[in-house]
Coordinates of C-alpha atoms in Angstrom, one line a residue:
Chain B
Q587 CA 0.0 0.0 0.0
A588 CA 1.3 3.4 -0.9
V589 CA 2.4 5.9 1.7
V590 CA 1.0 9.5 1.4
T591 CA 3.3 12.1 2.7
Q592 CA 2.6 15.7 4.0
E593 CA 4.7 18.2 5.9
P594 CA 4.2 17.6 9.6
S595 CA 4.0 21.2 10.4
L596 CA 4.1 24.6 8.7
T597 CA 3.9 28.2 10.0
V598 CA 2.5 31.2 8.1
S599 CA 2.2 34.8 9.1
P600 CA -1.2 36.5 9.0
G601 CA -1.9 37.7 5.5
G602 CA 0.9 35.5 4.2
T603 CA 0.9 32.6 1.6
V604 CA 1.8 29.0 2.3
T605 CA 1.7 25.8 0.2
L606 CA 1.0 22.4 1.7
T607 CA 1.9 19.4 -0.4
C608 CA 0.8 15.8 -0.7
G609 CA 3.1 13.2 -2.2
S610 CA 2.9 9.5 -2.9
S611 CA 5.5 6.8 -2.5
A612 CA 4.0 5.1 -5.6
G613 CA 5.0 8.0 -7.9
A614 CA 3.7 11.2 -9.2
V615 CA 0.3 12.3 -8.0
T616 CA -2.1 12.9 -10.9
N617 CA -5.8 13.7 -11.4
D618 CA -6.4 9.9 -11.4
H619 CA -5.7 10.0 -7.7
W620 CA -8.7 12.3 -7.1
P621 CA -6.8 14.4 -4.6
Y622 CA -8.9 15.7 -1.7
W623 CA -8.0 18.2 1.0
F624 CA -9.7 18.4 4.4
Q625 CA -9.5 20.8 7.3
Q626 CA -9.9 19.8 10.9
K627 CA -9.9 22.0 14.0
P628 CA -9.5 20.6 17.5
G629 CA -12.6 18.8 18.7
Q630 CA -14.4 19.1 15.4
A631 CA -15.2 16.8 12.6
P632 CA -13.2 17.4 9.4
W633 CA -14.7 19.2 6.5
T634 CA -13.9 19.0 2.8
L635 CA -12.1 21.9 1.2
I636 CA -11.0 20.6 -2.2
H637 CA -12.0 17.6 -4.3
D638 CA -10.4 16.2 -7.5
A639 CA -7.2 18.3 -7.0
T640 CA -8.6 21.7 -7.8
N641 CA -12.3 21.9 -7.2
K642 CA -13.7 23.9 -4.3
H643 CA -17.0 23.5 -2.6
S644 CA -19.4 26.4 -2.1
W645 CA -18.2 26.9 1.4
T646 CA -14.5 26.8 0.6
P647 CA -13.0 30.3 1.2
A648 CA -11.6 31.8 -1.9
R649 CA -8.2 32.1 -0.3
F650 CA -7.7 28.3 -0.6
S651 CA -6.8 26.7 -3.9
G652 CA -5.7 23.3 -5.0
S653 CA -3.3 22.3 -7.7
L654 CA -0.9 19.6 -9.0
L655 CA 2.6 20.8 -8.6
G656 CA 5.8 19.0 -9.3
G657 CA 4.3 15.5 -9.0
K658 CA 2.4 16.3 -5.9
A659 CA -1.0 17.6 -4.9
A660 CA -0.8 21.1 -3.4
L661 CA -3.0 23.2 -1.3
T662 CA -2.2 26.9 -1.3
L663 CA -3.5 29.4 1.2
S664 CA -3.2 33.0 0.1
G665 CA -3.9 35.7 2.7
A666 CA -3.8 33.5 5.8
Q667 CA -6.3 34.3 8.6
P668 CA -6.1 33.3 12.2
E669 CA -9.1 31.0 11.8
D670 CA -7.1 29.0 9.2
E671 CA -4.9 27.5 12.0
A672 CA -5.9 23.8 11.8
E673 CA -4.8 20.4 10.8
Y674 CA -5.0 19.7 7.0
Y675 CA -5.2 16.3 5.6
C676 CA -4.9 15.1 2.0
L677 CA -6.5 11.9 0.6
L678 CA -5.5 10.0 -2.5
S679 CA -7.4 7.3 -4.2
F680 CA -5.2 4.5 -5.8
P681 CA -6.7 3.0 -8.9
G682 CA -6.7 -0.6 -9.8
A683 CA -8.9 -3.6 -9.4
R684 CA -8.9 -2.9 -5.6
R685 CA -9.3 0.8 -5.4
T686 CA -8.1 2.0 -2.1
W687 CA -7.9 5.4 -0.4
V688 CA -5.0 6.6 1.7
F689 CA -4.8 9.7 3.9
G690 CA -1.6 11.6 4.5
G691 CA -0.4 12.1 8.0
G692 CA -1.7 15.6 8.2
T693 CA 0.0 19.1 8.3
K694 CA -0.4 21.2 11.4
L695 CA -0.7 24.8 10.1
T696 CA 0.1 27.5 12.6
V697 CA -0.8 31.1 11.8
L698 CA 1.6 33.3 13.7
Chain Q
E189 CA -30.2 20.3 5.5
V190 CA -27.8 17.5 5.0
Q191 CA -27.2 15.3 8.0
L192 CA -25.1 12.2 8.7
V193 CA -25.7 10.9 12.2
E194 CA -23.5 8.0 13.4
S195 CA -24.5 5.7 16.2
G196 CA -23.6 2.4 17.7
G197 CA -20.3 3.2 19.3
G198 CA -19.3 2.1 22.8
L199 CA -16.9 0.1 25.0
V200 CA -16.2 -3.4 23.9
Q201 CA -13.7 -6.1 24.9
P202 CA -11.0 -7.3 22.6
G203 CA -12.4 -9.9 20.3
G204 CA -15.8 -8.5 20.6
S205 CA -18.2 -7.1 17.9
L206 CA -20.0 -3.8 17.3
R207 CA -22.3 -2.6 14.5
L208 CA -22.1 1.1 13.6
S209 CA -24.9 2.9 11.8
C210 CA -25.0 6.2 9.9
A211 CA -28.4 7.7 9.2
A212 CA -28.3 10.0 6.2
S213 CA -30.8 12.7 5.1
G214 CA -30.9 15.8 2.9
F215 CA -29.0 14.4 -0.1
A216 CA -29.3 11.7 -2.7
F217 CA -27.9 8.9 -0.5
G218 CA -28.6 6.1 -3.0
S219 CA -26.6 7.8 -5.7
N220 CA -23.4 8.3 -3.8
L221 CA -20.3 6.4 -2.8
M222 CA -20.3 6.2 1.0
T223 CA -17.2 5.9 3.2
W224 CA -16.2 5.1 6.8
V225 CA -13.2 7.0 8.2
R226 CA -11.7 6.7 11.7
Q227 CA -9.4 8.7 13.9
A228 CA -7.6 7.2 16.8
P229 CA -7.2 9.5 19.9
G230 CA -4.7 12.2 19.0
K231 CA -3.9 10.7 15.6
G232 CA -4.7 11.4 12.0
L233 CA -7.5 10.3 9.8
E234 CA -7.5 6.7 8.5
W235 CA -9.7 5.4 5.6
V236 CA -11.6 2.3 6.7
A237 CA -14.0 1.2 3.9
N238 CA -16.0 2.4 0.8
I239 CA -19.2 1.1 -0.7
N240 CA -20.5 2.1 -4.2
P241 CA -24.0 3.4 -4.7
D242 CA -25.8 0.1 -5.3
G243 CA -23.7 -1.8 -2.7
S244 CA -22.2 -4.2 -5.3
D245 CA -18.6 -3.0 -4.7
K246 CA -16.8 -2.7 -1.4
Y247 CA -13.3 -1.8 -0.6
Y248 CA -11.4 -2.1 2.7
A249 CA -8.2 -0.9 4.3
D250 CA -5.8 -3.8 4.9
S251 CA -6.0 -3.1 8.7
V252 CA -9.7 -4.1 8.8
K253 CA -10.1 -6.5 5.8
G254 CA -11.7 -9.8 6.9
R255 CA -13.0 -8.3 10.1
F256 CA -15.2 -5.4 9.1
T257 CA -18.1 -5.4 6.6
I258 CA -19.6 -2.3 5.1
S259 CA -23.2 -2.3 3.9
R260 CA -26.0 0.0 3.0
D261 CA -29.8 0.3 2.9
N262 CA -30.7 2.7 0.2
A263 CA -34.4 2.5 0.9
N264 CA -33.9 3.9 4.3
S265 CA -30.7 5.9 3.7
F266 CA -28.6 3.9 6.2
L267 CA -24.9 3.0 6.1
S268 CA -23.6 0.3 8.4
L269 CA -20.2 -1.1 9.5
Q270 CA -20.2 -4.5 11.2
M271 CA -17.0 -4.8 13.2
N272 CA -15.9 -8.2 14.4
S273 CA -12.7 -9.5 16.1
L274 CA -12.1 -6.0 17.5
R275 CA -8.6 -5.1 18.6
D276 CA -7.2 -2.4 20.9
E277 CA -5.9 -0.5 17.8
D278 CA -9.5 -0.2 16.5
T279 CA -10.2 2.3 19.2
A280 CA -11.2 5.5 17.4
L281 CA -13.8 8.0 16.5
Y282 CA -15.6 6.6 13.5
Y283 CA -17.0 9.0 10.9
C284 CA -19.2 8.4 7.9
L285 CA -18.6 10.4 4.8
G286 CA -20.6 10.8 1.6
G287 CA -21.9 13.0 -1.1
T288 CA -21.0 13.3 -4.8
Y289 CA -17.6 14.8 -3.9
G290 CA -17.1 13.5 -0.4
Q291 CA -18.4 16.7 1.1
Y292 CA -20.6 15.5 3.9
W293 CA -19.3 14.3 7.2
G294 CA -21.0 13.1 10.3
Q295 CA -19.9 14.0 13.8
G296 CA -18.6 10.6 14.6
T297 CA -19.2 7.8 17.1
L298 CA -16.6 6.6 19.5
V299 CA -15.5 3.0 19.7
T300 CA -13.3 2.0 22.6
V301 CA -11.8 -1.5 22.6
S302 CA -10.4 -2.3 26.0
S303 CA -10.5 -5.1 28.6

């Protein structure tokens, strides 16, 4: 089973820009992996920010964007707000006869 | 309003069984892939199982394969997870997840496996 890797922690200044990445031990991440990004704050259920690499939901703040970058999925936050401090998880789907999903270990984002 | 409400969690001894349920409303349950995800205390998210809209295809994480069974009742908009041969490491908050683009999460039900 592939391992999905994320930065364990990142720090961004209020108003600043930061990019979180999501890589796979099985090779380059592509649209076929249906990359998802989730945000989770302490004591709360996760909620879905991005699906299929780049697509936002209606509730996703405009300052978040998803992309594929250098063989990885990426989540970019432009204009960080204090309320963006949270854990961020990516999820990849691995194709094949036995399609499986794998979460990354999460990135703890601090806005400081 | 979309709702996913999990139930059935509790304290169980190692080797025991539990059946989790997820009651869905407010969206086209029968048209969507549904998923169970878990989160051990202080840990990250872990995918557990998926079931396709008509229930004909099911996929499991290696950690639960052969012990857990996912199922669904589209007539009543219910998702279930039968968990057998439970281990200490199955202790977690179990979430159901669904929607066309995996956008709907429940609040979770806590499973504690301990003697």
